Short mmCIF file of C-alpha atoms in Angstrom, two decimals:
data_model
loop_
_atom_site.label_atom_id
_atom_site.label_comp_id
_atom_site.label_asym_id
_atom_site.label_seq_id
_atom_site.Cartn_x
_atom_site.Cartn_y
_atom_site.Cartn_z
CA MET A 17 0.00 0.00 0.00
CA GLU A 18 2.89 2.36 0.81
CA LYS A 19 4.39 1.83 -2.66
CA ILE A 20 1.08 2.71 -4.30
CA TYR A 21 0.87 5.86 -2.16
CA HIS A 22 4.41 6.92 -3.07
CA ALA A 23 3.86 6.29 -6.79
CA PHE A 24 0.60 8.27 -6.70
CA LEU A 25 2.19 11.16 -4.82
CA VAL A 26 5.16 11.29 -7.20
CA PHE A 27 2.80 11.37 -10.19
CA VAL A 28 0.66 14.17 -8.71
CA VAL A 29 3.67 16.27 -7.63
CA GLY A 30 5.31 15.89 -11.05
CA TYR A 31 2.09 16.92 -12.78
CA LEU A 32 1.68 19.98 -10.54
CA PHE A 33 5.29 21.07 -11.12
CA LEU A 34 4.87 20.77 -14.91
CA ARG A 35 1.65 22.80 -14.72
CA LEU A 36 3.51 25.41 -12.65
CA THR A 37 6.30 25.50 -15.23
CA GLY A 38 3.92 26.31 -18.08
CA LYS A 39 3.18 25.01 -21.57
CA LYS A 40 6.48 26.07 -23.07
CA ALA A 41 8.57 23.42 -21.31
CA VAL A 42 6.48 20.57 -22.71
CA ALA A 43 6.02 22.00 -26.20
CA GLN A 44 8.91 22.45 -28.63
CA MET A 45 11.85 22.25 -26.29
CA HIS A 46 15.19 24.03 -26.36
CA SER A 47 18.33 22.45 -24.93
CA PHE A 48 17.82 23.62 -21.34
CA ASP A 49 14.08 22.87 -21.60
CA LEU A 50 14.98 19.25 -22.31
CA LEU A 51 17.59 19.25 -19.54
CA TYR A 52 15.00 20.61 -17.13
CA ILE A 53 12.52 17.84 -17.97
CA LEU A 54 15.19 15.14 -17.59
CA VAL A 55 16.41 16.49 -14.25
CA LEU A 56 12.89 16.97 -12.90
CA THR A 57 11.76 13.46 -13.85
CA ASN A 58 14.83 11.93 -12.21
CA ILE A 59 14.29 13.94 -9.01
CA ILE A 60 10.60 13.16 -8.58
CA SER A 61 11.15 9.45 -9.26
CA THR A 62 13.81 9.21 -6.50
CA PRO A 63 11.35 8.52 -3.62
CA ILE A 64 10.27 5.27 -5.27
CA GLU A 65 13.83 4.00 -4.84
CA VAL A 66 15.14 5.67 -1.66
CA LYS A 67 11.86 6.55 0.12
CA ASN A 68 12.91 10.16 0.79
CA MET A 69 9.81 11.98 -0.36
CA GLY A 70 10.40 15.33 1.36
CA MET A 71 13.94 15.79 0.03
CA ALA A 72 12.92 14.87 -3.51
CA ILE A 73 10.03 17.34 -3.52
CA THR A 74 12.34 20.07 -2.16
CA TYR A 75 14.93 19.47 -4.89
CA ALA A 76 12.20 19.36 -7.52
CA GLY A 77 10.87 22.70 -6.28
CA ILE A 78 14.36 24.25 -6.49
CA THR A 79 14.73 22.90 -10.04
CA VAL A 80 11.43 24.49 -11.05
CA ILE A 81 12.50 27.85 -9.58
CA LEU A 82 15.86 27.71 -11.42
CA TYR A 83 14.09 26.90 -14.68
CA LYS A 84 11.70 29.85 -14.21
CA ILE A 85 14.73 32.11 -13.62
CA PHE A 86 16.35 30.87 -16.86
CA ILE A 87 13.13 31.53 -18.75
CA ARG A 88 13.00 35.06 -17.32
CA LEU A 89 16.64 35.70 -18.31
CA SER A 90 15.98 34.43 -21.84
CA LEU A 91 13.54 37.33 -22.37
CA HIS A 92 16.51 39.71 -22.48
CA ASN A 93 17.97 39.91 -25.98
CA LYS A 94 21.63 39.97 -24.88
CA LEU A 95 21.28 36.82 -22.79
CA ARG A 96 19.02 35.10 -25.33
CA TRP A 97 21.94 34.64 -27.74
CA ILE A 98 23.85 32.84 -24.99
CA LEU A 99 21.01 30.61 -23.79
CA TYR A 100 19.64 29.69 -27.22
CA GLU A 101 21.23 28.44 -30.39
CA SER A 102 20.91 30.52 -33.54
CA PRO A 103 18.70 29.29 -36.41
CA THR A 104 20.62 27.43 -39.12
CA VAL A 105 19.94 27.92 -42.84
CA LEU A 106 19.56 24.60 -44.70
CA ILE A 107 18.31 25.83 -48.08
CA HIS A 108 18.73 29.29 -49.56
CA ASN A 109 17.20 30.36 -52.87
CA GLY A 110 16.80 26.74 -53.97
CA ASP A 111 20.38 25.74 -53.11
CA ILE A 112 21.09 23.28 -50.30
CA ASP A 113 23.54 24.70 -47.76
CA ARG A 114 25.97 21.85 -47.05
CA LYS A 115 27.64 23.76 -44.21
CA GLY A 116 24.27 24.21 -42.55
CA LEU A 117 23.46 20.51 -42.87
CA LYS A 118 26.85 19.58 -41.44
CA LYS A 119 26.38 21.98 -38.53
CA VAL A 120 23.07 20.41 -37.48
CA ARG A 121 24.28 16.90 -38.40
CA MET A 122 21.44 16.25 -40.82
CA THR A 123 21.65 14.08 -43.93
CA ILE A 124 20.15 14.94 -47.32
CA ILE A 125 17.66 12.09 -46.86
CA GLU A 126 16.47 13.52 -43.53
CA LEU A 127 16.16 16.99 -45.05
CA LEU A 128 14.08 15.74 -47.97
CA SER A 129 11.89 13.73 -45.62
CA SER A 130 11.24 16.79 -43.44
CA LEU A 131 10.35 18.83 -46.52
CA ARG A 132 7.91 16.16 -47.75
CA VAL A 133 6.13 16.21 -44.39
CA GLN A 134 5.42 19.91 -45.03
CA GLY A 135 4.32 19.26 -48.61
CA TYR A 136 7.47 20.29 -50.51
CA THR A 137 9.01 17.86 -52.98
CA ASP A 138 11.46 20.06 -54.91
CA THR A 139 14.23 22.03 -53.18
CA GLN A 140 14.42 24.39 -56.18
CA ASN A 141 11.00 25.79 -55.21
CA ILE A 142 12.15 26.87 -51.75
CA ALA A 143 13.31 30.41 -50.99
CA ILE A 144 14.67 29.52 -47.55
CA ALA A 145 14.51 26.58 -45.15
CA VAL A 146 15.76 27.06 -41.61
CA MET A 147 16.24 24.77 -38.65
CA GLU A 148 14.90 26.74 -35.70
CA GLU A 149 16.22 26.74 -32.14
CA THR A 150 13.72 24.02 -31.20
CA GLY A 151 14.91 21.65 -33.94
CA SER A 152 11.83 22.16 -36.14
CA ILE A 153 12.30 23.17 -39.78
CA SER A 154 10.59 26.29 -41.14
CA VAL A 155 10.12 26.49 -44.90
CA ILE A 156 9.28 29.56 -46.98
CA PRO A 157 8.65 28.78 -50.68
CA LYS A 158 9.57 31.11 -53.52
CA SER A 159 6.85 33.61 -54.27
CA GLU A 160 5.78 31.85 -57.47
CA TYR A 161 5.28 28.57 -55.60
CA ARG A 162 3.52 29.75 -52.46
CA PRO A 163 -0.23 29.12 -52.03
CA VAL A 164 -2.47 31.77 -53.56
CA GLN A 165 -4.00 34.06 -50.94
CA PRO A 166 -7.40 35.81 -51.27
CA ASN A 167 -5.55 39.13 -51.08
CA ASP A 168 -3.56 38.18 -54.20
CA LEU A 169 -6.83 37.98 -56.12
CA LYS A 170 -8.23 41.06 -54.35
CA LEU A 171 -11.07 38.98 -52.91
CA GLN A 172 -13.08 39.95 -49.86
CA VAL A 173 -13.58 36.93 -47.60
CA LYS A 174 -15.78 36.65 -44.54
CA ARG A 175 -14.34 36.49 -41.07
CA GLU A 176 -13.21 33.03 -39.94
CA TYR A 177 -15.59 31.38 -37.49
CA LEU A 178 -14.52 28.72 -35.01
CA PRO A 179 -17.33 26.24 -34.23
CA ILE A 180 -17.88 26.12 -30.46
CA PRO A 181 -18.15 22.61 -28.94
CA LEU A 182 -21.16 22.11 -26.69
CA ILE A 183 -20.99 18.33 -26.32
CA MET A 184 -17.88 16.14 -26.42
CA ASP A 185 -17.93 12.38 -25.86
CA GLY A 186 -21.42 12.55 -24.39
CA GLN A 187 -20.51 15.32 -21.92
CA ILE A 188 -22.04 18.81 -22.00
CA ILE A 189 -19.52 21.69 -22.05
CA TYR A 190 -21.36 24.01 -19.67
CA HIS A 191 -18.83 26.88 -19.73
CA ASN A 192 -19.31 27.19 -23.51
CA LEU A 193 -23.09 27.25 -23.07
CA LYS A 194 -22.63 30.02 -20.53
CA TYR A 195 -20.34 31.95 -22.90
CA LEU A 196 -23.04 31.80 -25.61
CA GLU A 197 -25.68 32.86 -23.04
CA LEU A 198 -27.54 29.59 -23.61
CA ASP A 199 -28.67 26.94 -21.13
CA ARG A 200 -29.20 23.20 -20.87
CA SER A 201 -32.88 23.45 -21.75
CA TRP A 202 -32.04 25.08 -25.11
CA LEU A 203 -29.55 22.32 -25.83
CA MET A 204 -32.00 19.57 -24.89
CA ASP A 205 -34.63 21.12 -27.20
CA GLN A 206 -32.14 21.01 -30.09
CA LEU A 207 -31.30 17.39 -29.36
CA GLU A 208 -34.97 16.47 -29.18
CA LYS A 209 -35.57 17.98 -32.59
CA SER A 210 -32.69 15.97 -34.06
CA GLY A 211 -33.71 12.76 -32.30
CA GLU A 212 -30.26 12.29 -30.77
CA LYS A 213 -29.36 11.32 -27.22
CA ILE A 214 -26.44 12.94 -25.38
CA GLU A 215 -24.69 9.64 -24.64
CA ASN A 216 -24.57 8.82 -28.38
CA ILE A 217 -23.02 12.15 -29.43
CA LEU A 218 -19.31 12.25 -30.16
CA LEU A 219 -19.26 15.97 -30.92
CA ALA A 220 -21.86 18.72 -31.12
CA THR A 221 -20.83 22.26 -32.10
CA PHE A 222 -22.58 25.62 -32.26
CA LEU A 223 -22.31 26.92 -35.83
CA GLU A 224 -22.12 30.45 -37.19
CA ASP A 225 -25.78 30.41 -38.25
CA GLY A 226 -26.90 29.44 -34.75
CA LYS A 227 -27.56 25.80 -35.64
CA LEU A 228 -26.20 22.74 -33.88
CA PHE A 229 -23.98 20.34 -35.81
CA ILE A 230 -24.06 16.81 -34.41
CA ASP A 231 -21.58 14.02 -35.08
CA ASN A 232 -22.77 10.77 -33.51
CA ASN A 233 -20.91 7.49 -33.17
CA GLU A 234 -22.36 6.06 -36.38
CA MET A 235 -20.19 5.79 -39.49
CA LYS A 236 -21.82 6.08 -42.92
CA GLU A 237 -21.21 3.13 -45.20
CA HIS A 238 -19.79 3.86 -48.67
CA LYS A 239 -19.03 0.38 -49.94
CA GLY A 240 -17.29 0.37 -53.30
CA ASP A 241 -16.99 4.16 -53.58
CA PRO A 242 -13.29 4.89 -54.35
CA TYR A 243 -13.59 8.41 -52.91
CA TYR A 244 -14.22 6.94 -49.46
CA TYR A 245 -11.39 4.42 -49.48
CA LYS A 246 -9.75 3.81 -46.10
CA PRO A 247 -6.20 2.40 -45.90
CA GLY A 248 -5.88 -0.90 -44.06
CA ARG A 249 -7.82 -4.15 -44.00
CA ASP A 250 -11.04 -2.82 -42.51
CA ASN A 251 -12.68 -2.06 -45.86
#
């Protein structure tokens, strides 16, 4: 029972420390972000082995404070160049930069694979490709190969609307109902009209026109239609 308690406490403390740290540390990580995560995980797992819960939590707290200090220092431009690596150019004006590849220890195959993931198949079409501080690759295509924007065609487009979820996995999202100044009775009336039950709804969203879009757990069958082909053996 004591082992279960220790494991549970370590999990909860680690979760709380990561929440305290913020989203940045668990998103695209820099070198000292990764170091912080490795050190923190080793510290909070120590009690499982040596049964010294108080000391481990204290060290973990100190590590979190040090990390927050580093993050604060990185906001200053002069210190940022010391704490972070500079971006590295991999492709410039369609030409692959061999020095850049060598610096980041990346092969041509890896570069081409990363470009394909972003939808680029020809290096000649790329104005610049850069490996950022986080290790991700940013690609800017040449102007003649970039996607056409509405502004290029002088088109007026309507404002983008984000559908607001009101039901997810059979659970009502009450804070979204409150934001829309709606209540449960309105939602139940909409469901009654559609003939759907809450427990069968995977997702229900409030649309721009005030209607409710409902996606239930049922999949439509499209046997033999090549436009609805699904990879795998489940066809």
